[in-house]
C-alpha positions as YAML, in Angstrom:
chain: A
units: angstrom
residues:
- id: 1
  name: MET
  ca: [-18.60, 45.89, -6.78]
- id: 2
  name: ILE
  ca: [-21.71, 48.10, -6.93]
- id: 3
  name: CYS
  ca: [-24.42, 47.53, -4.33]
- id: 4
  name: LEU
  ca: [-27.51, 46.12, -6.02]
- id: 5
  name: CYS
  ca: [-29.75, 48.15, -3.73]
- id: 6
  name: CYS
  ca: [-28.32, 51.67, -3.45]
- id: 7
  name: HIS
  ca: [-25.88, 51.44, -6.41]
- id: 8
  name: GLN
  ca: [-23.00, 52.74, -4.29]
- id: 9
  name: PRO
  ca: [-19.60, 51.02, -4.31]
- id: 10
  name: GLY
  ca: [-19.45, 48.25, -1.72]
- id: 11
  name: ALA
  ca: [-17.59, 45.10, -0.75]
- id: 12
  name: GLY
  ca: [-20.26, 42.72, -2.07]
- id: 13
  name: ARG
  ca: [-23.65, 42.53, -3.72]
- id: 14
  name: LEU
  ca: [-25.07, 44.57, -0.84]
- id: 15
  name: CYS
  ca: [-23.11, 47.32, 0.91]
- id: 16
  name: ARG
  ca: [-22.77, 47.41, 4.68]
- id: 17
  name: ASP
  ca: [-25.48, 50.05, 5.19]
- id: 18
  name: CYS
  ca: [-28.03, 48.17, 3.06]
- id: 19
  name: LYS
  ca: [-27.27, 44.83, 4.72]
- id: 20
  name: SER
  ca: [-27.69, 46.35, 8.16]
- id: 21
  name: SER
  ca: [-31.12, 47.76, 7.24]
- id: 22
  name: ILE
  ca: [-32.55, 44.33, 6.32]
- id: 23
  name: ARG
  ca: [-34.36, 42.64, 9.20]
- id: 24
  name: PRO
  ca: [-35.87, 39.12, 9.12]
- id: 25
  name: ALA
  ca: [-39.59, 39.26, 9.86]
- id: 26
  name: PRO
  ca: [-41.39, 37.35, 12.60]
- id: 27
  name: ASP
  ca: [-44.07, 34.84, 11.67]
- id: 28
  name: ARG
  ca: [-47.53, 36.32, 11.37]
- id: 29
  name: LEU
  ca: [-51.10, 35.02, 11.49]
- id: 30
  name: LEU
  ca: [-53.60, 36.61, 9.11]
- id: 31
  name: THR
  ca: [-57.25, 37.08, 10.01]
- id: 32
  name: GLY
  ca: [-58.89, 33.73, 9.44]
- id: 33
  name: GLY
  ca: [-55.89, 31.79, 10.67]
- id: 34
  name: LEU
  ca: [-53.60, 31.71, 7.61]
- id: 35
  name: PRO
  ca: [-49.97, 31.69, 8.81]
- id: 36
  name: VAL
  ca: [-47.34, 33.79, 7.05]
- id: 37
  name: VAL
  ca: [-43.71, 32.75, 7.25]
- id: 38
  name: ALA
  ca: [-41.92, 35.87, 6.10]
- id: 39
  name: ALA
  ca: [-38.37, 36.36, 4.94]
- id: 40
  name: PHE
  ca: [-37.89, 39.97, 5.93]
- id: 41
  name: GLU
  ca: [-39.65, 43.16, 6.93]
- id: 42
  name: HIS
  ca: [-40.88, 45.44, 4.17]
- id: 43
  name: ASP
  ca: [-38.56, 48.28, 5.05]
- id: 44
  name: GLY
  ca: [-35.14, 49.69, 4.20]
- id: 45
  name: ALA
  ca: [-33.06, 47.88, 1.62]
- id: 46
  name: ALA
  ca: [-35.46, 44.90, 1.57]
- id: 47
  name: LYS
  ca: [-38.26, 47.15, 0.34]
- id: 48
  name: THR
  ca: [-35.96, 48.56, -2.35]
- id: 49
  name: LEU
  ca: [-34.86, 45.09, -3.47]
- id: 50
  name: ILE
  ca: [-38.47, 43.91, -3.76]
- id: 51
  name: HIS
  ca: [-39.23, 47.01, -5.84]
- id: 52
  name: HIS
  ca: [-36.27, 46.18, -8.09]
- id: 53
  name: LEU
  ca: [-37.59, 42.63, -8.49]
- id: 54
  name: LYS
  ca: [-41.17, 43.70, -9.25]
- id: 55
  name: TYR
  ca: [-40.39, 46.49, -11.69]
- id: 56
  name: GLN
  ca: [-36.88, 45.79, -13.05]
- id: 57
  name: GLY
  ca: [-36.57, 42.01, -12.85]
- id: 58
  name: VAL
  ca: [-33.56, 42.09, -10.46]
- id: 59
  name: VAL
  ca: [-33.71, 38.63, -8.89]
- id: 60
  name: VAL
  ca: [-31.35, 39.16, -5.94]
- id: 61
  name: ALA
  ca: [-34.35, 39.73, -3.63]
- id: 62
  name: ALA
  ca: [-35.77, 36.34, -4.58]
- id: 63
  name: GLU
  ca: [-32.47, 34.62, -3.87]
- id: 64
  name: LEU
  ca: [-32.12, 36.33, -0.50]
- id: 65
  name: ALA
  ca: [-35.69, 35.50, 0.47]
- id: 66
  name: ALA
  ca: [-35.27, 31.84, -0.49]
- id: 67
  name: GLU
  ca: [-32.09, 31.66, 1.55]
- id: 68
  name: LEU
  ca: [-33.90, 32.92, 4.64]
- id: 69
  name: LEU
  ca: [-37.06, 30.87, 4.15]
- id: 70
  name: ALA
  ca: [-35.71, 27.46, 3.17]
- id: 71
  name: ASP
  ca: [-34.98, 26.25, 6.71]
- id: 72
  name: ARG
  ca: [-38.31, 27.53, 8.06]
- id: 73
  name: LEU
  ca: [-40.69, 25.79, 5.67]
- id: 74
  name: PRO
  ca: [-41.79, 22.19, 5.24]
- id: 75
  name: ARG
  ca: [-40.90, 20.42, 2.00]
- id: 76
  name: LEU
  ca: [-44.24, 20.82, 0.26]
- id: 77
  name: PRO
  ca: [-45.15, 21.82, -3.31]
- id: 78
  name: LEU
  ca: [-45.13, 25.56, -3.92]
- id: 79
  name: VAL
  ca: [-47.97, 27.51, -5.54]
- id: 80
  name: PRO
  ca: [-46.98, 31.02, -6.66]
- id: 81
  name: VAL
  ca: [-49.65, 33.71, -6.45]
- id: 82
  name: PRO
  ca: [-49.66, 34.89, -10.08]
- id: 83
  name: ARG
  ca: [-49.21, 38.50, -11.09]
- id: 84
  name: ALA
  ca: [-51.92, 40.04, -13.26]
- id: 85
  name: LEU
  ca: [-51.13, 39.44, -16.93]
- id: 86
  name: SER
  ca: [-51.19, 43.14, -17.74]
- id: 87
  name: ARG
  ca: [-48.39, 43.84, -15.25]
- id: 88
  name: ARG
  ca: [-46.43, 40.73, -16.15]
- id: 89
  name: LEU
  ca: [-46.39, 41.90, -19.76]
- id: 90
  name: LYS
  ca: [-45.53, 45.48, -18.78]
- id: 91
  name: TYR
  ca: [-42.64, 44.62, -16.44]
- id: 92
  name: GLY
  ca: [-41.54, 41.27, -17.85]
- id: 93
  name: VAL
  ca: [-41.50, 39.44, -14.53]
- id: 94
  name: ASP
  ca: [-43.82, 37.50, -12.23]
- id: 95
  name: PRO
  ca: [-42.13, 38.14, -8.86]
- id: 96
  name: ALA
  ca: [-43.88, 35.44, -6.82]
- id: 97
  name: ARG
  ca: [-42.98, 32.84, -9.45]
- id: 98
  name: VAL
  ca: [-39.32, 33.94, -9.42]
- id: 99
  name: ILE
  ca: [-39.27, 33.67, -5.63]
- id: 100
  name: ALA
  ca: [-41.00, 30.29, -5.71]
- id: 101
  name: ALA
  ca: [-38.53, 28.98, -8.30]
- id: 102
  name: SER
  ca: [-35.57, 30.00, -6.16]
- id: 103
  name: LEU
  ca: [-37.18, 28.51, -3.06]
- id: 104
  name: GLY
  ca: [-38.12, 25.33, -4.93]
- id: 105
  name: ARG
  ca: [-34.51, 24.75, -5.94]
- id: 106
  name: ARG
  ca: [-33.41, 25.01, -2.32]
- id: 107
  name: LEU
  ca: [-36.19, 22.82, -0.93]
- id: 108
  name: GLU
  ca: [-36.11, 20.44, -3.92]
- id: 109
  name: VAL
  ca: [-39.89, 20.61, -4.29]
- id: 110
  name: PRO
  ca: [-42.04, 21.23, -7.38]
- id: 111
  name: LEU
  ca: [-43.82, 24.42, -8.40]
- id: 112
  name: ILE
  ca: [-47.47, 24.07, -9.33]
- id: 113
  name: GLY
  ca: [-49.17, 26.67, -11.50]
- id: 114
  name: ALA
  ca: [-52.48, 26.05, -9.76]
- id: 115
  name: LEU
  ca: [-53.89, 29.58, -9.97]
- id: 116
  name: ALA
  ca: [-54.83, 31.41, -13.14]
- id: 117
  name: PRO
  ca: [-53.69, 35.04, -13.22]
- id: 118
  name: HIS
  ca: [-56.17, 37.86, -13.52]
- id: 119
  name: LEU
  ca: [-56.07, 39.69, -16.84]
- id: 120
  name: HIS
  ca: [-55.87, 42.99, -14.98]
- id: 121
  name: THR
  ca: [-56.56, 44.26, -11.49]
- id: 122
  name: PRO
  ca: [-56.12, 47.74, -10.03]
- id: 123
  name: ARG
  ca: [-52.68, 48.12, -8.54]
- id: 124
  name: ARG
  ca: [-52.61, 47.55, -4.76]
- id: 125
  name: ALA
  ca: [-48.92, 48.17, -4.04]
- id: 126
  name: GLY
  ca: [-48.64, 51.49, -2.21]
- id: 127
  name: ARG
  ca: [-52.35, 52.21, -2.68]
- id: 128
  name: ASP
  ca: [-55.74, 51.43, -1.18]
- id: 129
  name: HIS
  ca: [-55.67, 47.95, 0.38]
- id: 130
  name: SER
  ca: [-59.24, 48.14, 1.67]
- id: 131
  name: ARG
  ca: [-60.89, 47.07, -1.59]
- id: 132
  name: ALA
  ca: [-61.57, 43.39, -2.13]
- id: 133
  name: VAL
  ca: [-59.24, 41.25, -4.22]
- id: 134
  name: PRO
  ca: [-61.01, 39.56, -7.16]
- id: 135
  name: PRO
  ca: [-61.30, 35.79, -6.66]
- id: 136
  name: PHE
  ca: [-58.69, 33.58, -8.29]
- id: 137
  name: ARG
  ca: [-59.62, 30.80, -10.67]
- id: 138
  name: VAL
  ca: [-58.06, 27.38, -10.09]
- id: 139
  name: ARG
  ca: [-56.65, 25.87, -13.26]
- id: 140
  name: ARG
  ca: [-55.01, 22.85, -11.66]
- id: 141
  name: VAL
  ca: [-56.06, 21.22, -8.40]
- id: 142
  name: PRO
  ca: [-52.95, 20.91, -6.21]
- id: 143
  name: PRO
  ca: [-52.04, 18.05, -3.85]
- id: 144
  name: ALA
  ca: [-53.60, 17.92, -0.41]
- id: 145
  name: THR
  ca: [-51.21, 20.47, 1.09]
- id: 146
  name: VAL
  ca: [-49.19, 23.28, -0.49]
- id: 147
  name: ILE
  ca: [-47.33, 26.45, 0.40]
- id: 148
  name: LEU
  ca: [-48.48, 29.67, -1.24]
- id: 149
  name: VAL
  ca: [-45.73, 32.03, -2.32]
- id: 150
  name: ASP
  ca: [-46.42, 35.75, -2.69]
- id: 151
  name: ASP
  ca: [-43.99, 38.62, -3.08]
- id: 152
  name: VAL
  ca: [-45.44, 41.10, -0.57]
- id: 153
  name: VAL
  ca: [-48.02, 40.53, 2.15]
- id: 154
  name: THR
  ca: [-49.45, 43.69, 3.71]
- id: 155
  name: THR
  ca: [-53.09, 43.27, 4.76]
- id: 156
  name: GLY
  ca: [-53.07, 39.70, 3.45]
- id: 157
  name: GLY
  ca: [-56.00, 40.27, 1.08]
- id: 158
  name: THR
  ca: [-54.32, 38.70, -1.95]
- id: 159
  name: ALA
  ca: [-52.96, 35.75, 0.02]
- id: 160
  name: LYS
  ca: [-56.38, 35.06, 1.55]
- id: 161
  name: ALA
  ca: [-58.07, 35.24, -1.86]
- id: 162
  name: ALA
  ca: [-55.54, 32.76, -3.26]
- id: 163
  name: ALA
  ca: [-55.95, 30.45, -0.27]
- id: 164
  name: ALA
  ca: [-59.74, 30.61, -0.56]
- id: 165
  name: ALA
  ca: [-59.55, 29.55, -4.21]
- id: 166
  name: LEU
  ca: [-57.39, 26.53, -3.37]
- id: 167
  name: GLY
  ca: [-59.26, 25.70, -0.18]
- id: 168
  name: VAL
  ca: [-57.81, 27.04, 3.04]
- id: 169
  name: ASP
  ca: [-57.46, 23.49, 4.36]
- id: 170
  name: ARG
  ca: [-55.00, 22.81, 1.51]
- id: 171
  name: VAL
  ca: [-52.71, 25.73, 2.40]
- id: 172
  name: ARG
  ca: [-50.11, 25.12, 5.11]
- id: 173
  name: SER
  ca: [-48.63, 28.61, 5.08]
- id: 174
  name: VAL
  ca: [-47.81, 31.62, 2.96]
- id: 175
  name: ALA
  ca: [-44.13, 32.13, 2.21]
- id: 176
  name: ALA
  ca: [-43.96, 35.88, 1.90]
- id: 177
  name: VAL
  ca: [-40.85, 37.63, 0.73]
- id: 178
  name: SER
  ca: [-41.68, 40.81, 2.56]
- id: 179
  name: VAL
  ca: [-44.34, 41.82, 5.01]
- id: 180
  name: VAL
  ca: [-45.26, 44.82, 7.09]
- id: 181
  name: PRO
  ca: [-45.44, 43.38, 10.60]
- id: 182
  name: GLN
  ca: [-45.01, 45.14, 13.88]
- id: 183
  name: MET
  ca: [-41.38, 46.13, 14.24]
- id: 184
  name: SER
  ca: [-39.43, 43.44, 16.05]
- id: 185
  name: ASN
  ca: [-36.01, 43.24, 17.63]
- id: 186
  name: VAL
  ca: [-34.42, 40.58, 15.46]
- id: 187
  name: THR
  ca: [-30.90, 39.94, 14.29]
- id: 188
  name: ALA
  ca: [-29.78, 41.69, 11.11]
- id: 189
  name: ILE
  ca: [-29.45, 39.64, 7.95]
- id: 190
  name: THR
  ca: [-25.65, 39.71, 8.15]
- id: 191
  name: SER
  ca: [-25.75, 37.07, 10.89]
- id: 192
  name: HIS
  ca: [-27.82, 34.67, 8.75]
- id: 193
  name: SER
  ca: [-25.71, 34.44, 5.63]
- id: 194
  name: GLN
  ca: [-22.09, 34.65, 4.67]
- id: 195
  name: ASP
  ca: [-22.90, 34.85, 0.94]
- id: 196
  name: TRP
  ca: [-24.09, 38.46, 1.11]
- id: 197
  name: THR
  ca: [-20.90, 39.96, 2.50]
...
């Protein structure tokens, strides 16, 4: 079988080298008090898998993230942070929604399309994160408490803008697929799942 990350022959969907480079991320608190429960650090094979999800529609990253997050989150409705329509049309995928769908199946909770996507915003991935994120518009008021789901949390600007639109008091946590936290000494992903061997 070909590794879905590096495309080299391996014994499973991820080869040994790629699996060993994936590290679960510690929880994180954004400025303003919004907690982030993150699946894995934005580094190594995890970073590559997220890139494959965002730009090629390869959903293995979403499945892996949901597997890691399911036991760490309360069973609350999930609100994906929508991708700008221009990029969704260009790449054919809304990564946060794919992640939320996979997580929702595991948690057996509904997805709520509470936030309207922007028509277009300047790309933030790999670029200047200091500029403000345009405010989100709420198209459906969610229940009292929800979990936001985003694909990548770096500075937390997008997550905070989404939480502000919903009302920070309504958001329990952000389920981020990948973050850029301080490096931590945590167990490699191989000890968390037998399905990826």
